[in-house]
PDB file of C-alpha atoms and ligand atoms in Angstrom:
ATOM      1  CA  MET A1285     167.569 136.981 105.229  1.00 63.00           C
ATOM      2  CA  SER A1286     168.794 136.149 108.741  1.00 86.00           C
ATOM      3  CA  ASP A1287     167.882 138.546 111.567  1.00 93.00           C
ATOM      4  CA  LEU A1288     171.501 139.580 112.065  1.00 96.00           C
ATOM      5  CA  ILE A1289     171.985 140.427 108.407  1.00 97.00           C
ATOM      6  CA  GLU A1290     168.736 142.373 108.420  1.00 97.00           C
ATOM      7  CA  VAL A1291     169.802 144.422 111.469  1.00 98.00           C
ATOM      8  CA  ALA A1292     173.197 145.098 109.855  1.00 98.00           C
ATOM      9  CA  ALA A1293     171.598 146.016 106.498  1.00 98.00           C
ATOM     10  CA  LYS A1294     169.338 148.538 108.240  1.00 98.00           C
ATOM     11  CA  LYS A1295     172.287 150.144 110.040  1.00 98.00           C
ATOM     12  CA  ILE A1296     174.178 150.366 106.750  1.00 98.00           C
ATOM     13  CA  ALA A1297     171.222 151.952 104.963  1.00 98.00           C
ATOM     14  CA  ALA A1298     170.858 154.536 107.766  1.00 98.00           C
ATOM     15  CA  ALA A1299     174.568 155.436 108.035  1.00 98.00           C
ATOM     16  CA  THR A1300     175.648 158.891 106.885  1.00 98.00           C
ATOM     17  CA  ARG A1301     179.447 158.334 107.022  1.00 98.00           C
ATOM     18  CA  PRO A1302     179.983 154.661 106.320  1.00 98.00           C
ATOM     19  CA  ILE A1303     183.450 153.258 105.653  1.00 98.00           C
ATOM     20  CA  SER A1304     184.874 149.793 105.065  1.00 98.00           C
ATOM     21  CA  PHE A1305     188.065 148.290 106.442  1.00 99.00           C
ATOM     22  CA  SER A1306     189.199 145.154 104.650  1.00 98.00           C
ATOM     23  CA  GLY A1307     191.836 142.458 104.709  1.00 98.00           C
ATOM     24  CA  ALA A1308     192.900 139.434 102.722  1.00 97.00           C
ATOM     25  CA  GLY A1309     189.613 137.556 103.324  1.00 97.00           C
ATOM     26  CA  LEU A1310     187.866 140.055 101.005  1.00 98.00           C
ATOM     27  CA  SER A1311     189.914 138.703  98.097  1.00 98.00           C
ATOM     28  CA  ALA A1312     189.953 135.029  99.154  1.00 97.00           C
ATOM     29  CA  GLU A1313     187.051 134.177  96.852  1.00 98.00           C
ATOM     30  CA  SER A1314     188.998 135.741  93.966  1.00 98.00           C
ATOM     31  CA  GLY A1315     191.664 133.075  94.501  1.00 96.00           C
ATOM     32  CA  ILE A1316     194.124 135.316  96.379  1.00 96.00           C
ATOM     33  CA  SER A1317     195.703 133.590  99.382  1.00 93.00           C
ATOM     34  CA  THR A1318     195.146 135.009 102.855  1.00 94.00           C
ATOM     35  CA  PHE A1319     198.072 135.370 105.271  1.00 93.00           C
ATOM     36  CA  ARG A1320     196.848 133.707 108.453  1.00 88.00           C
ATOM     37  CA  ASP A1321     193.711 131.627 108.974  1.00 77.00           C
ATOM     38  CA  ASN A1322     192.721 127.978 108.963  1.00 76.00           C
ATOM     39  CA  SER A1323     193.043 127.494 105.197  1.00 80.00           C
ATOM     40  CA  GLU A1324     195.864 125.306 103.871  1.00 79.00           C
ATOM     41  CA  ASP A1325     197.220 127.895 101.465  1.00 79.00           C
ATOM     42  CA  ALA A1326     197.356 130.801 103.968  1.00 83.00           C
ATOM     43  CA  LEU A1327     200.686 132.430 103.080  1.00 84.00           C
ATOM     44  CA  TRP A1328     202.181 132.530 106.583  1.00 84.00           C
ATOM     45  CA  ALA A1329     201.385 128.817 107.059  1.00 84.00           C
ATOM     46  CA  ASN A1330     203.728 128.041 104.172  1.00 82.00           C
ATOM     47  CA  PHE A1331     206.238 130.909 104.212  1.00 84.00           C
ATOM     48  CA  ASP A1332     208.164 132.686 106.952  1.00 86.00           C
ATOM     49  CA  PRO A1333     206.983 136.316 107.050  1.00 82.00           C
ATOM     50  CA  THR A1334     210.267 137.579 108.480  1.00 80.00           C
ATOM     51  CA  ARG A1335     212.110 136.067 105.486  1.00 86.00           C
ATOM     52  CA  LEU A1336     209.754 137.434 102.830  1.00 92.00           C
ATOM     53  CA  ALA A1337     208.111 140.587 104.151  1.00 95.00           C
ATOM     54  CA  SER A1338     210.835 142.402 106.055  1.00 95.00           C
ATOM     55  CA  GLN A1339     213.934 144.455 105.319  1.00 97.00           C
ATOM     56  CA  GLU A1340     216.047 141.780 107.064  1.00 95.00           C
ATOM     57  CA  GLY A1341     214.680 139.045 104.789  1.00 95.00           C
ATOM     58  CA  PHE A1342     215.259 141.164 101.682  1.00 97.00           C
ATOM     59  CA  LYS A1343     218.853 141.842 102.728  1.00 97.00           C
ATOM     60  CA  ALA A1344     219.517 138.144 103.392  1.00 95.00           C
ATOM     61  CA  ASP A1345     218.054 136.795 100.135  1.00 95.00           C
ATOM     62  CA  PRO A1346     216.695 139.495  97.799  1.00 97.00           C
ATOM     63  CA  ALA A1347     216.123 137.099  94.880  1.00 96.00           C
ATOM     64  CA  ALA A1348     213.909 134.797  96.994  1.00 94.00           C
ATOM     65  CA  VAL A1349     211.778 137.786  98.051  1.00 96.00           C
ATOM     66  CA  ILE A1350     211.418 139.100  94.485  1.00 97.00           C
ATOM     67  CA  ASP A1351     210.577 135.609  93.158  1.00 95.00           C
ATOM     68  CA  TRP A1352     207.854 135.208  95.794  1.00 94.00           C
ATOM     69  CA  TYR A1353     206.297 138.543  94.814  1.00 97.00           C
ATOM     70  CA  SER A1354     206.544 137.643  91.112  1.00 97.00           C
ATOM     71  CA  ALA A1355     204.564 134.438  91.739  1.00 95.00           C
ATOM     72  CA  ARG A1356     201.899 136.402  93.658  1.00 96.00           C
ATOM     73  CA  ARG A1357     201.779 139.033  90.904  1.00 98.00           C
ATOM     74  CA  ARG A1358     201.252 136.417  88.172  1.00 98.00           C
ATOM     75  CA  LYS A1359     198.405 134.928  90.225  1.00 97.00           C
ATOM     76  CA  LEU A1360     196.860 138.368  90.723  1.00 98.00           C
ATOM     77  CA  ALA A1361     197.017 138.984  86.967  1.00 98.00           C
ATOM     78  CA  GLN A1362     194.489 136.147  86.569  1.00 98.00           C
ATOM     79  CA  ALA A1363     192.193 137.252  89.411  1.00 98.00           C
ATOM     80  CA  VAL A1364     188.888 139.061  88.989  1.00 98.00           C
ATOM     81  CA  PRO A1365     186.833 140.964  91.578  1.00 98.00           C
ATOM     82  CA  ASN A1366     184.316 138.819  93.451  1.00 98.00           C
ATOM     83  CA  ALA A1367     180.748 139.606  94.557  1.00 98.00           C
ATOM     84  CA  ALA A1368     182.007 141.351  97.714  1.00 98.00           C
ATOM     85  CA  HIS A1369     184.338 143.716  95.812  1.00 98.00           C
ATOM     86  CA  LYS A1370     181.489 144.494  93.426  1.00 98.00           C
ATOM     87  CA  ALA A1371     178.975 145.123  96.224  1.00 98.00           C
ATOM     88  CA  LEU A1372     181.391 147.577  97.890  1.00 98.00           C
ATOM     89  CA  GLY A1373     182.311 149.129  94.550  1.00 98.00           C
ATOM     90  CA  GLN A1374     178.695 150.057  93.871  1.00 98.00           C
ATOM     91  CA  GLN A1375     178.299 152.107  97.066  1.00 97.00           C
ATOM     92  CA  ALA A1376     178.487 155.850  96.455  1.00 95.00           C
ATOM     93  CA  GLY A1377     179.904 157.969  99.257  1.00 95.00           C
ATOM     94  CA  TRP A1378     181.902 155.216 100.943  1.00 98.00           C
ATOM     95  CA  THR A1379     185.596 155.377 101.764  1.00 98.00           C
ATOM     96  CA  HIS A1380     187.371 152.017 101.650  1.00 98.00           C
ATOM     97  CA  ILE A1381     190.393 151.521 103.870  1.00 99.00           C
ATOM     98  CA  THR A1382     192.148 148.349 102.832  1.00 99.00           C
ATOM     99  CA  GLN A1383     195.206 146.382 103.875  1.00 98.00           C
ATOM    100  CA  ASN A1384     195.078 144.601 100.521  1.00 98.00           C
ATOM    101  CA  VAL A1385     197.671 145.308  97.859  1.00 98.00           C
ATOM    102  CA  ASP A1386     195.669 143.828  94.967  1.00 98.00           C
ATOM    103  CA  HIS A1387     193.477 146.745  93.709  1.00 98.00           C
ATOM    104  CA  LEU A1388     190.497 144.395  93.282  1.00 98.00           C
ATOM    105  CA  LEU A1389     188.238 146.930  95.037  1.00 98.00           C
ATOM    106  CA  GLU A1390     188.946 149.431  92.242  1.00 98.00           C
ATOM    107  CA  GLN A1391     188.475 146.702  89.634  1.00 98.00           C
ATOM    108  CA  GLY A1392     185.126 145.973  91.297  1.00 98.00           C
ATOM    109  CA  GLY A1393     184.001 149.556  90.688  1.00 98.00           C
ATOM    110  CA  ALA A1394     185.277 151.551  93.686  1.00 98.00           C
ATOM    111  CA  ASP A1395     186.544 155.043  92.893  1.00 98.00           C
ATOM    112  CA  ALA A1396     190.335 155.002  93.319  1.00 98.00           C
ATOM    113  CA  LYS A1397     190.169 158.416  95.027  1.00 98.00           C
ATOM    114  CA  HIS A1398     188.209 156.803  97.870  1.00 98.00           C
ATOM    115  CA  VAL A1399     190.365 153.696  98.367  1.00 98.00           C
ATOM    116  CA  LEU A1400     193.158 153.995 100.943  1.00 98.00           C
ATOM    117  CA  HIS A1401     195.897 151.377 100.600  1.00 98.00           C
ATOM    118  CA  LEU A1402     197.456 151.062 104.043  1.00 98.00           C
ATOM    119  CA  HIS A1403     200.001 148.406 103.033  1.00 98.00           C
ATOM    120  CA  GLY A1404     200.889 149.652  99.548  1.00 98.00           C
ATOM    121  CA  SER A1405     200.399 148.109  96.130  1.00 98.00           C
ATOM    122  CA  LEU A1406     201.551 145.127  94.093  1.00 98.00           C
ATOM    123  CA  LEU A1407     201.076 147.207  90.939  1.00 98.00           C
ATOM    124  CA  LYS A1408     204.196 149.286  91.591  1.00 98.00           C
ATOM    125  CA  ASP A1409     207.869 148.852  92.456  1.00 98.00           C
ATOM    126  CA  GLN A1410     209.892 151.426  94.331  1.00 98.00           C
ATOM    127  CA  CYS A1411     213.517 152.041  95.171  1.00 98.00           C
ATOM    128  CA  ASN A1412     214.417 150.332  98.452  1.00 98.00           C
ATOM    129  CA  ALA A1413     216.358 153.443  99.473  1.00 98.00           C
ATOM    130  CA  ASP A1414     213.172 155.448  98.851  1.00 96.00           C
ATOM    131  CA  CYS A1415     214.994 157.883  96.511  1.00 98.00           C
ATOM    132  CA  GLY A1416     211.652 158.566  94.837  1.00 97.00           C
ATOM    133  CA  HIS A1417     212.004 156.272  91.812  1.00 98.00           C
ATOM    134  CA  THR A1418     208.899 154.114  91.183  1.00 98.00           C
ATOM    135  CA  GLU A1419     207.826 151.885  88.285  1.00 98.00           C
ATOM    136  CA  VAL A1420     204.446 150.493  87.224  1.00 98.00           C
ATOM    137  CA  ILE A1421     204.578 146.701  86.947  1.00 97.00           C
ATOM    138  CA  ASP A1422     203.098 144.397  84.308  1.00 98.00           C
ATOM    139  CA  LEU A1423     201.552 141.752  86.597  1.00 98.00           C
ATOM    140  CA  ASN A1424     201.732 139.170  83.803  1.00 98.00           C
ATOM    141  CA  ASP A1425     205.436 139.730  83.328  1.00 98.00           C
ATOM    142  CA  PRO A1426     206.921 140.985  86.607  1.00 98.00           C
ATOM    143  CA  PRO A1427     210.555 142.090  86.542  1.00 96.00           C
ATOM    144  CA  GLY A1428     213.259 140.174  88.404  1.00 94.00           C
ATOM    145  CA  LEU A1429     215.762 141.523  90.901  1.00 97.00           C
ATOM    146  CA  ARG A1430     217.273 144.753  89.560  1.00 98.00           C
ATOM    147  CA  ASP A1431     218.861 148.044  90.608  1.00 98.00           C
ATOM    148  CA  CYS A1432     217.262 151.470  90.803  1.00 98.00           C
ATOM    149  CA  PRO A1433     218.264 153.419  87.662  1.00 98.00           C
ATOM    150  CA  ASP A1434     218.447 156.653  89.698  1.00 98.00           C
ATOM    151  CA  CYS A1435     220.583 155.689  92.692  1.00 98.00           C
ATOM    152  CA  GLY A1436     221.777 152.083  92.251  1.00 98.00           C
ATOM    153  CA  ASN A1437     219.981 150.628  95.275  1.00 98.00           C
ATOM    154  CA  ARG A1438     217.664 147.637  94.806  1.00 98.00           C
ATOM    155  CA  MET A1439     214.147 147.947  93.404  1.00 98.00           C
ATOM    156  CA  ARG A1440     211.398 146.207  95.417  1.00 98.00           C
ATOM    157  CA  PRO A1441     207.589 145.962  95.530  1.00 98.00           C
ATOM    158  CA  SER A1442     205.844 149.098  96.749  1.00 98.00           C
ATOM    159  CA  VAL A1443     204.353 147.365  99.792  1.00 98.00           C
ATOM    160  CA  VAL A1444     204.805 147.851 103.541  1.00 98.00           C
ATOM    161  CA  TRP A1445     206.898 145.179 105.229  1.00 98.00           C
ATOM    162  CA  PHE A1446     207.009 144.375 108.950  1.00 96.00           C
ATOM    163  CA  GLY A1447     208.969 146.999 110.841  1.00 97.00           C
ATOM    164  CA  GLU A1448     208.380 149.612 108.137  1.00 98.00           C
ATOM    165  CA  SER A1449     206.244 152.677 108.656  1.00 98.00           C
ATOM    166  CA  LEU A1450     203.024 153.058 106.728  1.00 98.00           C
ATOM    167  CA  ARG A1451     202.897 156.078 104.375  1.00 98.00           C
ATOM    168  CA  GLN A1452     202.080 158.887 106.795  1.00 98.00           C
ATOM    169  CA  HIS A1453     199.562 160.700 104.568  1.00 98.00           C
ATOM    170  CA  VAL A1454     197.609 157.476 103.958  1.00 98.00           C
ATOM    171  CA  LEU A1455     197.554 156.578 107.663  1.00 98.00           C
ATOM    172  CA  ASN A1456     196.537 160.147 108.560  1.00 98.00           C
ATOM    173  CA  ARG A1457     193.612 160.035 106.130  1.00 98.00           C
ATOM    174  CA  ALA A1458     192.531 156.582 107.337  1.00 98.00           C
ATOM    175  CA  THR A1459     192.724 157.698 110.976  1.00 98.00           C
ATOM    176  CA  ALA A1460     190.602 160.794 110.240  1.00 98.00           C
ATOM    177  CA  GLU A1461     188.039 158.700 108.320  1.00 98.00           C
ATOM    178  CA  ALA A1462     187.795 156.140 111.165  1.00 98.00           C
ATOM    179  CA  ALA A1463     187.383 158.893 113.761  1.00 98.00           C
ATOM    180  CA  GLU A1464     184.571 160.538 111.801  1.00 98.00           C
ATOM    181  CA  ALA A1465     182.709 157.451 110.552  1.00 98.00           C
ATOM    182  CA  ASP A1466     179.322 156.515 111.974  1.00 98.00           C
ATOM    183  CA  LEU A1467     179.617 152.948 110.629  1.00 98.00           C
ATOM    184  CA  LEU A1468     182.646 150.727 110.039  1.00 98.00           C
ATOM    185  CA  LEU A1469     182.195 147.526 108.023  1.00 98.00           C
ATOM    186  CA  VAL A1470     185.161 145.242 108.782  1.00 98.00           C
ATOM    187  CA  ILE A1471     185.637 142.507 106.173  1.00 98.00           C
ATOM    188  CA  GLY A1472     188.007 139.531 106.088  1.00 98.00           C
ATOM    189  CA  THR A1473     190.804 140.639 108.368  1.00 97.00           C
ATOM    190  CA  SER A1474     192.378 138.865 111.339  1.00 96.00           C
ATOM    191  CA  ALA A1475     192.932 142.388 112.757  1.00 97.00           C
ATOM    192  CA  VAL A1476     196.251 141.486 114.358  1.00 96.00           C
ATOM    193  CA  VAL A1477     198.562 143.752 112.354  1.00 97.00           C
ATOM    194  CA  TYR A1478     199.076 147.269 113.709  1.00 98.00           C
ATOM    195  CA  PRO A1479     198.659 150.172 113.260  1.00 98.00           C
ATOM    196  CA  ALA A1480     195.912 149.082 110.783  1.00 98.00           C
ATOM    197  CA  ALA A1481     193.927 147.043 113.344  1.00 98.00           C
ATOM    198  CA  GLY A1482     193.875 150.016 115.702  1.00 98.00           C
ATOM    199  CA  LEU A1483     191.402 151.744 113.382  1.00 98.00           C
ATOM    200  CA  ILE A1484     188.652 149.426 114.681  1.00 98.00           C
ATOM    201  CA  PRO A1485     188.781 150.486 118.378  1.00 98.00           C
ATOM    202  CA  LEU A1486     189.384 154.062 117.229  1.00 98.00           C
ATOM    203  CA  ALA A1487     186.132 154.120 115.233  1.00 98.00           C
ATOM    204  CA  SER A1488     184.248 152.277 117.976  1.00 98.00           C
ATOM    205  CA  GLU A1489     185.387 154.665 120.714  1.00 98.00           C
ATOM    206  CA  ALA A1490     184.419 157.589 118.474  1.00 98.00           C
ATOM    207  CA  GLY A1491     180.880 156.199 118.361  1.00 98.00           C
ATOM    208  CA  ALA A1492     180.711 154.240 115.084  1.00 98.00           C
ATOM    209  CA  ASP A1493     178.665 151.064 114.754  1.00 98.00           C
ATOM    210  CA  ILE A1494     181.020 148.181 113.931  1.00 98.00           C
ATOM    211  CA  ILE A1495     179.949 145.256 111.719  1.00 98.00           C
ATOM    212  CA  PHE A1496     182.334 142.321 111.215  1.00 98.00           C
ATOM    213  CA  VAL A1497     182.046 139.941 108.257  1.00 98.00           C
ATOM    214  CA  ASN A1498     184.486 137.039 108.517  1.00 98.00           C
ATOM    215  CA  THR A1499     184.535 133.253 108.167  1.00 97.00           C
ATOM    216  CA  GLU A1500     185.964 133.068 111.721  1.00 95.00           C
ATOM    217  CA  ALA A1501     185.065 134.846 114.957  1.00 96.00           C
ATOM    218  CA  SER A1502     187.026 138.048 115.598  1.00 95.00           C
ATOM    219  CA  GLU A1503     188.700 138.817 118.919  1.00 93.00           C
ATOM    220  CA  MET A1504     187.908 142.477 118.307  1.00 95.00           C
ATOM    221  CA  ALA A1505     184.154 141.868 118.324  1.00 96.00           C
ATOM    222  CA  ASP A1506     182.423 142.911 121.544  1.00 94.00           C
ATOM    223  CA  GLY A1507     178.916 143.265 122.935  1.00 92.00           C
ATOM    224  CA  LYS A1508     178.386 146.487 121.000  1.00 95.00           C
ATOM    225  CA  SER A1509     179.382 145.177 117.560  1.00 98.00           C
ATOM    226  CA  ILE A1510     177.547 142.970 115.059  1.00 98.00           C
ATOM    227  CA  GLU A1511     179.432 139.865 113.982  1.00 98.00           C
ATOM    228  CA  ILE A1512     178.352 137.988 110.860  1.00 98.00           C
ATOM    229  CA  ILE A1513     180.143 134.693 110.258  1.00 98.00           C
ATOM    230  CA  GLY A1514     180.204 133.877 106.561  1.00 98.00           C
ATOM    231  CA  LYS A1515     182.016 134.420 103.291  1.00 98.00           C
ATOM    232  CA  ALA A1516     182.312 138.024 102.178  1.00 98.00           C
ATOM    233  CA  GLY A1517     181.049 137.150  98.688  1.00 98.00           C
ATOM    234  CA  ASP A1518     177.873 135.623 100.151  1.00 98.00           C
ATOM    235  CA  VAL A1519     177.207 138.173 102.897  1.00 98.00           C
ATOM    236  CA  LEU A1520     178.026 141.563 101.350  1.00 98.00           C
ATOM    237  CA  PRO A1521     175.480 141.463  98.508  1.00 98.00           C
ATOM    238  CA  LEU A1522     172.800 140.751 101.159  1.00 98.00           C
ATOM    239  CA  LEU A1523     173.922 143.678 103.319  1.00 98.00           C
ATOM    240  CA  PHE A1524     173.394 146.107 100.447  1.00 97.00           C
ATOM    241  CA  LYS A1525     170.087 144.708  99.187  1.00 87.00           C
TER     242      LYS A1525
HETATM  243  C1  LIG B1016     187.452 135.530 105.144  1.00 88.91           C
HETATM  244  C2  LIG B1016     187.288 134.787 103.974  1.00 88.91           C
HETATM  245  C3  LIG B1016     186.138 135.038 103.200  1.00 88.91           C
HETATM  246  C4  LIG B1016     189.146 134.188 104.907  1.00 88.91           C
HETATM  247  N1  LIG B1016     185.267 135.952 103.605  1.00 88.91           N
HETATM  248  N2  LIG B1016     186.552 136.417 105.530  1.00 88.91           N
HETATM  249  C5  LIG B1016     201.503 146.928 118.216  1.00 88.91           C
HETATM  250  C6  LIG B1016     201.412 145.707 118.852  1.00 88.91           C
HETATM  251  C7  LIG B1016     202.114 144.601 118.362  1.00 88.91           C
HETATM  252  C8  LIG B1016     202.921 144.691 117.225  1.00 88.91           C
HETATM  253  C9  LIG B1016     203.015 145.898 116.596  1.00 88.91           C
HETATM  254  C10 LIG B1016     202.320 146.993 117.090  1.00 88.91           C
HETATM  255  N3  LIG B1016     202.568 148.054 116.255  1.00 88.91           N
HETATM  256  C11 LIG B1016     203.401 147.625 115.276  1.00 88.91           C
HETATM  257  C12 LIG B1016     203.690 146.331 115.455  1.00 88.91           C
HETATM  258  C13 LIG B1016     204.580 145.484 114.577  1.00 88.91           C
HETATM  259  C14 LIG B1016     203.885 144.952 113.351  1.00 88.91           C
HETATM  260  C15 LIG B1016     202.683 144.109 113.783  1.00 88.91           C
HETATM  261  O1  LIG B1016     201.557 144.519 113.781  1.00 88.91           O
HETATM  262  N4  LIG B1016     202.949 142.854 114.129  1.00 88.91           N
HETATM  263  C16 LIG B1016     201.895 141.930 114.591  1.00 88.91           C
HETATM  264  C17 LIG B1016     201.697 140.836 113.542  1.00 88.91           C
HETATM  265  C18 LIG B1016     202.296 141.379 115.904  1.00 88.91           C
HETATM  266  N5  LIG B1016     203.480 146.031 112.473  1.00 88.91           N
HETATM  267  C19 LIG B1016     204.335 146.559 111.599  1.00 88.91           C
HETATM  268  O2  LIG B1016     205.490 146.204 111.532  1.00 88.91           O
HETATM  269  C20 LIG B1016     203.797 147.679 110.716  1.00 88.91           C
HETATM  270  N6  LIG B1016     204.656 148.818 110.755  1.00 88.91           N
HETATM  271  C21 LIG B1016     204.754 149.611 111.815  1.00 88.91           C
HETATM  272  O3  LIG B1016     204.088 149.443 112.806  1.00 88.91           O
HETATM  273  O4  LIG B1016     205.656 150.646 111.667  1.00 88.91           O
HETATM  274  C22 LIG B1016     205.993 151.441 112.804  1.00 88.91           C
HETATM  275  C23 LIG B1016     207.151 150.759 113.473  1.00 88.91           C
HETATM  276  C24 LIG B1016     208.346 150.714 112.818  1.00 88.91           C
HETATM  277  C25 LIG B1016     209.438 150.101 113.448  1.00 88.91           C
HETATM  278  C26 LIG B1016     209.283 149.516 114.704  1.00 88.91           C
HETATM  279  C27 LIG B1016     208.047 149.545 115.333  1.00 88.91           C
HETATM  280  C28 LIG B1016     206.980 150.193 114.713  1.00 88.91           C
HETATM  281  C29 LIG B1016     203.794 147.234 109.255  1.00 88.91           C
HETATM  282  C30 LIG B1016     202.885 146.103 109.005  1.00 88.91           C
HETATM  283  C31 LIG B1016     203.008 145.652 107.540  1.00 88.91           C
HETATM  284  C32 LIG B1016     202.194 144.403 107.241  1.00 88.91           C
HETATM  285  N7  LIG B1016     202.591 143.893 105.977  1.00 88.91           N
HETATM  286  C33 LIG B1016     201.869 142.758 105.413  1.00 88.91           C
HETATM  287  C34 LIG B1016     202.522 142.385 104.075  1.00 88.91           C
HETATM  288  C35 LIG B1016     202.166 143.418 103.009  1.00 88.91           C
HETATM  289  C36 LIG B1016     202.858 143.163 101.715  1.00 88.91           C
HETATM  290  C37 LIG B1016     202.448 141.881 101.051  1.00 88.91           C
HETATM  291  O5  LIG B1016     201.286 141.691 100.684  1.00 88.91           O
HETATM  292  O6  LIG B1016     203.341 141.073 100.871  1.00 88.91           O
HETATM  293  O7  LIG B1016     200.485 143.111 105.211  1.00 88.91           O
HETATM  294  S1  LIG B1016     201.768 141.357 106.506  1.00 88.91           S
HETATM  295  C38 LIG B1016     200.125 140.897 106.057  1.00 88.91           C
HETATM  296  O8  LIG B1016     199.229 141.073 107.196  1.00 88.91           O
HETATM  297  C39 LIG B1016     199.669 141.926 105.001  1.00 88.91           C
HETATM  298  C40 LIG B1016     198.247 142.174 105.405  1.00 88.91           C
HETATM  299  O9  LIG B1016     197.803 143.416 104.875  1.00 88.91           O
HETATM  300  C41 LIG B1016     198.319 142.143 106.908  1.00 88.91           C
HETATM  301  C42 LIG B1016     197.000 141.871 107.584  1.00 88.91           C
HETATM  302  O10 LIG B1016     196.499 140.616 107.242  1.00 88.91           O
HETATM  303  P1  LIG B1016     194.937 140.445 106.914  1.00 88.91           P
HETATM  304  O11 LIG B1016     194.590 141.238 105.722  1.00 88.91           O
HETATM  305  O12 LIG B1016     194.157 140.681 108.141  1.00 88.91           O
HETATM  306  O13 LIG B1016     194.871 138.914 106.459  1.00 88.91           O
HETATM  307  P2  LIG B1016     194.828 137.596 107.369  1.00 88.91           P
HETATM  308  O14 LIG B1016     195.238 136.489 106.500  1.00 88.91           O
HETATM  309  O15 LIG B1016     195.565 137.789 108.623  1.00 88.91           O
HETATM  310  O16 LIG B1016     193.294 137.421 107.761  1.00 88.91           O
HETATM  311  C43 LIG B1016     192.340 137.053 106.787  1.00 88.91           C
HETATM  312  C44 LIG B1016     190.998 136.941 107.478  1.00 88.91           C
HETATM  313  O17 LIG B1016     190.004 136.708 106.492  1.00 88.91           O
HETATM  314  C45 LIG B1016     190.917 135.790 108.487  1.00 88.91           C
HETATM  315  O18 LIG B1016     190.382 136.293 109.702  1.00 88.91           O
HETATM  316  C46 LIG B1016     189.928 134.798 107.834  1.00 88.91           C
HETATM  317  O19 LIG B1016     189.095 134.163 108.794  1.00 88.91           O
HETATM  318  C47 LIG B1016     189.130 135.686 106.937  1.00 88.91           C
HETATM  319  N8  LIG B1016     188.575 135.073 105.706  1.00 88.91           N
HETATM  320  N9  LIG B1016     188.316 133.870 103.855  1.00 88.91           N
HETATM  321  C48 LIG B1016     185.466 136.585 104.773  1.00 88.91           C
HETATM  322  N10 LIG B1016     185.870 134.306 102.033  1.00 88.91           N
HETATM  323 ZN1  LIG B1017     216.800 154.818  93.989  1.00 88.91          ZN
END
């Protein structure tokens, strides 16, 4: 075990209010594309986020947006949790704040009550007018573009697009958890999307130890934090040994 991993593992073992904060890199080894990094299949290297993950893009070409989500849903249907999801899923007493919409943390064993989905879920559709109508989706057979049966507006994936507010109760809970944590394990996120990324300085300023696990260096890391460069699936099982 490297010295850095050993120091981090000791801090994790000693923490009384540990939480995780994850991004797309956590699911990369399950075959789910990240959004922005050096890999060739990073989604925003191949697709324009303002066309596919915004209200403006949905208005301009709703079928293209729904087709893109259907392709991602079919891929997710084939994915299984990796060693990092499983390592996190085995930890009792942890809260997991995730930007991921894939539910692989829960599939890896995490208690759904303790997983906070900041950016929504690919497992559900909702009415774009937010009339309250939602539907559970069969990932293997995702529905095409269709209208809300309750109000006639379009149905869309239950995820948070750019320019949209995060669900207030989820953000409130995540903010409270970050403020009260004594350790924050940050896994596989570029930490550039707000307000999610703001949880890192919030926890740090409130006194939490911050440990980053990422294949690339993080701009959020500072002299106080521990930064482990490596794949989540390799590093996390060692941190919990
Ligand atoms: C590995 C690995 C391995 C790879 N192991 N690691 C303040 C300042 C500036 C801008 C803003 C601000 N506040 C708000 C904004 C605007 C905007 C924003 O942040 N823009 C920035 C990009 C500039 N934020 C919003 O619009 C948010 N809403 C909001 O603020 O509402 C209030 C408001 C309303 C109106 C006006 C103004 C304010 C909403 C953000 C929604 C983000 N949505 C998406 C799509 C979700 C649905 C979907 O899946 O389709 O969420 S975008 C995308 O980015 C997705 C992710 O959750 C999110 C974060 O990405 P993540 O998870 O970090 O992934 P990557 O790919 O970026 O990074 C992966 C990392 O893993 C890399 O570092 C790799 O190195 C690493 N890695 N393999 C370990 N094996
Ligand atoms: Zn509706």
